[in-house]
């Protein structure tokens, strides 16, 4: 992958140009069932916004957002590969995504309780969320 911008070693790219199925291999860590490689690319291709973190040409993190293009935005996915965690890359991905989404009234996401502090630092608030999963549809 090429064409990213950013400071230092880590670059941030705002589209999926150059992305291959192999680039998505390390992601969806810990999911009981992971989307198949081709589907992973589809997810990003069909998102309204995507930000990819790169070390050189290596994809090391990403986040995406879907919207109604009017009022509401949702951030379904955020992941940084384990070797690159705790270096501020996750924070940077969310900051950049929130900047992209700053004109939306509502920007929502769901997370585990342990990440409450991470998202609070980024200006987000805790609410009660409700979810449904169709485990046969991944
Ligand atoms: C969550 C995640 C994206 C954070 O990425 P990162 O690059 O490590 O994030 P940063 O380095 O910017 O910030 C890490 C901060 O979050 C906290 N944090 C990250 N993961 C945490 C966890 N699982 N439990 C508790 N705190 C966590 C760290 O303690 C750190 O806090 P600090 O700023 O006080 O040091 C990364 O841990 C990850 O990919 N996790 C697996 C996927 C996931 O949970 N995604 C979130 C979906 S909502």
mmCIF file of C-alpha atoms and ligand atoms in Angstrom:
data_model
loop_
_atom_site.group_PDB
_atom_site.id
_atom_site.type_symbol
_atom_site.label_atom_id
_atom_site.label_comp_id
_atom_site.label_asym_id
_atom_site.label_seq_id
_atom_site.Cartn_x
_atom_site.Cartn_y
_atom_site.Cartn_z
ATOM 1 C CA UNK A 1 0.000 0.000 0.000
ATOM 2 C CA UNK A 2 1.228 3.478 -0.759
ATOM 3 C CA UNK A 3 0.161 7.071 -0.686
ATOM 4 C CA UNK A 4 -0.338 7.489 3.048
ATOM 5 C CA UNK A 5 0.395 10.638 4.979
ATOM 6 C CA UNK A 6 1.418 11.213 8.559
ATOM 7 C CA UNK A 7 4.196 12.027 10.953
ATOM 8 C CA UNK A 8 7.093 9.743 11.795
ATOM 9 C CA UNK A 9 6.927 6.046 11.044
ATOM 10 C CA UNK A 10 3.191 5.623 11.218
ATOM 11 C CA UNK A 11 1.071 6.884 8.337
ATOM 12 C CA UNK A 12 -2.692 7.205 8.030
ATOM 13 C CA UNK A 13 -4.585 6.517 4.835
ATOM 14 C CA UNK A 14 -8.236 7.473 4.330
ATOM 15 C CA UNK A 15 -9.205 4.931 1.690
ATOM 16 C CA UNK A 16 -8.626 1.289 0.808
ATOM 17 C CA UNK A 17 -6.447 1.824 -2.242
ATOM 18 C CA UNK A 18 -3.790 -0.858 -2.454
ATOM 19 C CA UNK A 19 -5.421 -2.941 0.274
ATOM 20 C CA UNK A 20 -5.257 -6.710 -0.230
ATOM 21 C CA UNK A 21 -6.965 -9.585 1.553
ATOM 22 C CA UNK A 22 -3.573 -10.487 3.057
ATOM 23 C CA UNK A 23 -3.357 -7.025 4.672
ATOM 24 C CA UNK A 24 -6.525 -7.883 6.636
ATOM 25 C CA UNK A 25 -5.185 -11.260 7.870
ATOM 26 C CA UNK A 26 -4.019 -10.094 11.329
ATOM 27 C CA UNK A 27 -7.332 -8.457 12.219
ATOM 28 C CA UNK A 28 -10.543 -9.596 13.937
ATOM 29 C CA UNK A 29 -8.347 -11.079 16.652
ATOM 30 C CA UNK A 30 -10.278 -13.019 19.261
ATOM 31 C CA UNK A 31 -13.556 -13.063 17.348
ATOM 32 C CA UNK A 32 -15.269 -16.454 17.784
ATOM 33 C CA UNK A 33 -15.977 -16.425 14.049
ATOM 34 C CA UNK A 34 -14.141 -14.038 11.765
ATOM 35 C CA UNK A 35 -15.439 -12.615 8.497
ATOM 36 C CA UNK A 36 -13.785 -14.331 5.526
ATOM 37 C CA UNK A 37 -10.917 -12.405 3.867
ATOM 38 C CA UNK A 38 -12.977 -11.188 0.888
ATOM 39 C CA UNK A 39 -15.735 -10.006 3.223
ATOM 40 C CA UNK A 40 -13.233 -8.003 5.286
ATOM 41 C CA UNK A 41 -12.378 -5.939 2.225
ATOM 42 C CA UNK A 42 -16.098 -5.551 1.434
ATOM 43 C CA UNK A 43 -16.731 -4.174 4.920
ATOM 44 C CA UNK A 44 -14.185 -1.419 4.399
ATOM 45 C CA UNK A 45 -15.150 -0.788 0.779
ATOM 46 C CA UNK A 46 -18.796 -0.276 1.755
ATOM 47 C CA UNK A 47 -18.063 1.935 4.759
ATOM 48 C CA UNK A 48 -18.607 5.685 4.456
ATOM 49 C CA UNK A 49 -15.281 6.344 6.161
ATOM 50 C CA UNK A 50 -12.186 4.242 6.703
ATOM 51 C CA UNK A 51 -8.845 5.118 8.215
ATOM 52 C CA UNK A 52 -5.922 2.732 7.947
ATOM 53 C CA UNK A 53 -2.740 2.994 10.042
ATOM 54 C CA UNK A 54 0.417 1.949 8.233
ATOM 55 C CA UNK A 55 3.980 1.288 9.290
ATOM 56 C CA UNK A 56 5.712 1.780 5.978
ATOM 57 C CA UNK A 57 3.534 -0.337 3.709
ATOM 58 C CA UNK A 58 2.303 -2.643 6.524
ATOM 59 C CA UNK A 59 -1.289 -2.229 7.644
ATOM 60 C CA UNK A 60 -1.195 -2.213 11.441
ATOM 61 C CA UNK A 61 -4.574 -0.773 12.397
ATOM 62 C CA UNK A 62 -7.867 0.519 11.090
ATOM 63 C CA UNK A 63 -11.245 1.956 11.960
ATOM 64 C CA UNK A 64 -14.398 2.448 9.915
ATOM 65 C CA UNK A 65 -17.672 4.369 10.128
ATOM 66 C CA UNK A 66 -21.088 4.051 8.547
ATOM 67 C CA UNK A 67 -23.571 6.922 8.391
ATOM 68 C CA UNK A 68 -26.987 8.117 7.199
ATOM 69 C CA UNK A 69 -25.143 11.033 5.564
ATOM 70 C CA UNK A 70 -27.381 13.401 7.550
ATOM 71 C CA UNK A 71 -27.582 13.002 11.321
ATOM 72 C CA UNK A 72 -26.030 9.814 12.579
ATOM 73 C CA UNK A 73 -22.733 7.981 12.393
ATOM 74 C CA UNK A 74 -21.650 4.674 13.844
ATOM 75 C CA UNK A 75 -18.147 3.345 14.363
ATOM 76 C CA UNK A 76 -18.353 -0.455 14.095
ATOM 77 C CA UNK A 77 -14.690 -1.441 14.125
ATOM 78 C CA UNK A 78 -11.382 -0.318 15.611
ATOM 79 C CA UNK A 79 -8.339 -2.525 15.894
ATOM 80 C CA UNK A 80 -4.595 -2.171 16.230
ATOM 81 C CA UNK A 81 -2.417 -5.287 15.864
ATOM 82 C CA UNK A 82 -1.009 -6.385 19.255
ATOM 83 C CA UNK A 83 2.671 -5.509 18.587
ATOM 84 C CA UNK A 84 1.684 -1.878 17.941
ATOM 85 C CA UNK A 85 -0.694 -1.320 20.853
ATOM 86 C CA UNK A 86 -0.125 1.135 23.720
ATOM 87 C CA UNK A 87 1.675 3.572 21.429
ATOM 88 C CA UNK A 88 -1.230 5.924 20.822
ATOM 89 C CA UNK A 89 -2.222 4.527 17.438
ATOM 90 C CA UNK A 90 -5.729 3.523 18.562
ATOM 91 C CA UNK A 91 -6.234 6.990 20.035
ATOM 92 C CA UNK A 92 -4.999 8.601 16.828
ATOM 93 C CA UNK A 93 -7.349 6.483 14.695
ATOM 94 C CA UNK A 94 -10.355 7.471 16.817
ATOM 95 C CA UNK A 95 -9.324 11.147 16.936
ATOM 96 C CA UNK A 96 -9.017 11.232 13.170
ATOM 97 C CA UNK A 97 -12.345 9.439 12.727
ATOM 98 C CA UNK A 98 -14.131 11.820 15.119
ATOM 99 C CA UNK A 99 -12.670 14.731 13.142
ATOM 100 C CA UNK A 100 -14.070 13.218 9.935
ATOM 101 C CA UNK A 101 -17.467 12.829 11.627
ATOM 102 C CA UNK A 102 -17.546 16.190 13.408
ATOM 103 C CA UNK A 103 -20.587 17.500 11.525
ATOM 104 C CA UNK A 104 -22.820 14.612 12.565
ATOM 105 C CA UNK A 105 -25.183 15.105 15.494
ATOM 106 C CA UNK A 106 -24.701 11.619 16.906
ATOM 107 C CA UNK A 107 -21.602 9.459 16.770
ATOM 108 C CA UNK A 108 -22.054 6.096 18.473
ATOM 109 C CA UNK A 109 -20.106 2.949 19.107
ATOM 110 C CA UNK A 110 -20.276 -0.080 21.399
ATOM 111 C CA UNK A 111 -17.347 -1.336 23.426
ATOM 112 C CA UNK A 112 -16.413 -3.571 26.333
ATOM 113 C CA UNK A 113 -16.516 -1.994 29.779
ATOM 114 C CA UNK A 114 -12.695 -2.073 30.017
ATOM 115 C CA UNK A 115 -12.460 0.439 27.167
ATOM 116 C CA UNK A 116 -14.727 2.993 28.850
ATOM 117 C CA UNK A 117 -11.720 5.073 29.973
ATOM 118 C CA UNK A 118 -10.116 4.934 26.521
ATOM 119 C CA UNK A 119 -13.205 6.414 24.841
ATOM 120 C CA UNK A 120 -13.960 8.865 27.689
ATOM 121 C CA UNK A 121 -10.518 10.415 27.157
ATOM 122 C CA UNK A 122 -11.581 10.943 23.558
ATOM 123 C CA UNK A 123 -14.624 12.934 24.677
ATOM 124 C CA UNK A 124 -17.226 10.199 24.409
ATOM 125 C CA UNK A 125 -19.866 9.338 27.031
ATOM 126 C CA UNK A 126 -21.102 6.070 28.427
ATOM 127 C CA UNK A 127 -24.712 5.032 27.761
ATOM 128 C CA UNK A 128 -26.614 1.775 27.911
ATOM 129 C CA UNK A 129 -26.435 -0.035 24.588
ATOM 130 C CA UNK A 130 -28.503 -2.866 23.157
ATOM 131 C CA UNK A 131 -27.227 -5.253 20.527
ATOM 132 C CA UNK A 132 -28.326 -8.276 18.529
ATOM 133 C CA UNK A 133 -25.999 -10.680 16.762
ATOM 134 C CA UNK A 134 -26.944 -13.160 14.037
ATOM 135 C CA UNK A 135 -24.053 -15.544 14.536
ATOM 136 C CA UNK A 136 -24.832 -17.457 11.355
ATOM 137 C CA UNK A 137 -24.445 -14.316 9.217
ATOM 138 C CA UNK A 138 -20.741 -13.572 9.627
HETATM 139 C C1 LIG B 1 -8.556 -0.837 21.772
HETATM 140 C C2 LIG B 1 -7.326 -0.687 20.896
HETATM 141 C C3 LIG B 1 -7.749 -0.319 19.479
HETATM 142 C C4 LIG B 1 -6.438 0.407 21.491
HETATM 143 O O1 LIG B 1 -5.367 0.586 20.610
HETATM 144 P P1 LIG B 1 -3.979 1.188 21.115
HETATM 145 O O2 LIG B 1 -3.210 1.563 19.920
HETATM 146 O O3 LIG B 1 -3.355 0.277 22.103
HETATM 147 O O4 LIG B 1 -4.512 2.472 21.862
HETATM 148 P P2 LIG B 1 -3.651 3.649 22.506
HETATM 149 O O5 LIG B 1 -2.221 3.243 22.591
HETATM 150 O O6 LIG B 1 -4.008 4.888 21.811
HETATM 151 O O7 LIG B 1 -4.296 3.759 23.915
HETATM 152 C C5 LIG B 1 -4.232 2.718 24.751
HETATM 153 C C6 LIG B 1 -4.979 3.153 25.947
HETATM 154 O O8 LIG B 1 -6.166 2.389 26.049
HETATM 155 C C7 LIG B 1 -6.058 1.524 27.144
HETATM 156 N N1 LIG B 1 -6.467 0.199 26.671
HETATM 157 C C8 LIG B 1 -6.341 -0.294 25.451
HETATM 158 N N2 LIG B 1 -6.842 -1.544 25.417
HETATM 159 C C9 LIG B 1 -7.265 -1.797 26.651
HETATM 160 C C10 LIG B 1 -7.858 -2.909 27.266
HETATM 161 N N3 LIG B 1 -8.121 -4.026 26.578
HETATM 162 N N4 LIG B 1 -8.194 -2.810 28.548
HETATM 163 C C11 LIG B 1 -7.946 -1.691 29.230
HETATM 164 N N5 LIG B 1 -7.393 -0.611 28.711
HETATM 165 C C12 LIG B 1 -7.045 -0.676 27.452
HETATM 166 C C13 LIG B 1 -4.619 1.541 27.529
HETATM 167 O O9 LIG B 1 -4.471 1.316 28.891
HETATM 168 C C14 LIG B 1 -4.182 2.929 27.146
HETATM 169 O O10 LIG B 1 -4.520 3.827 28.130
HETATM 170 P P3 LIG B 1 -3.559 5.071 28.450
HETATM 171 O O11 LIG B 1 -3.840 6.073 27.375
HETATM 172 O O12 LIG B 1 -3.992 5.498 29.792
HETATM 173 O O13 LIG B 1 -2.171 4.524 28.387
HETATM 174 C C15 LIG B 1 -6.489 -2.009 20.869
HETATM 175 O O14 LIG B 1 -6.197 -2.394 22.191
HETATM 176 C C16 LIG B 1 -7.168 -3.149 20.142
HETATM 177 O O15 LIG B 1 -7.071 -3.292 18.912
HETATM 178 N N6 LIG B 1 -7.882 -4.010 20.893
HETATM 179 C C17 LIG B 1 -8.588 -5.154 20.301
HETATM 180 C C18 LIG B 1 -9.795 -4.727 19.518
HETATM 181 C C19 LIG B 1 -10.731 -3.863 20.308
HETATM 182 O O16 LIG B 1 -10.991 -4.080 21.478
HETATM 183 N N7 LIG B 1 -11.255 -2.834 19.639
HETATM 184 C C20 LIG B 1 -12.185 -1.887 20.198
HETATM 185 C C21 LIG B 1 -13.540 -2.165 19.700
HETATM 186 S S1 LIG B 1 -14.711 -1.060 20.451
#
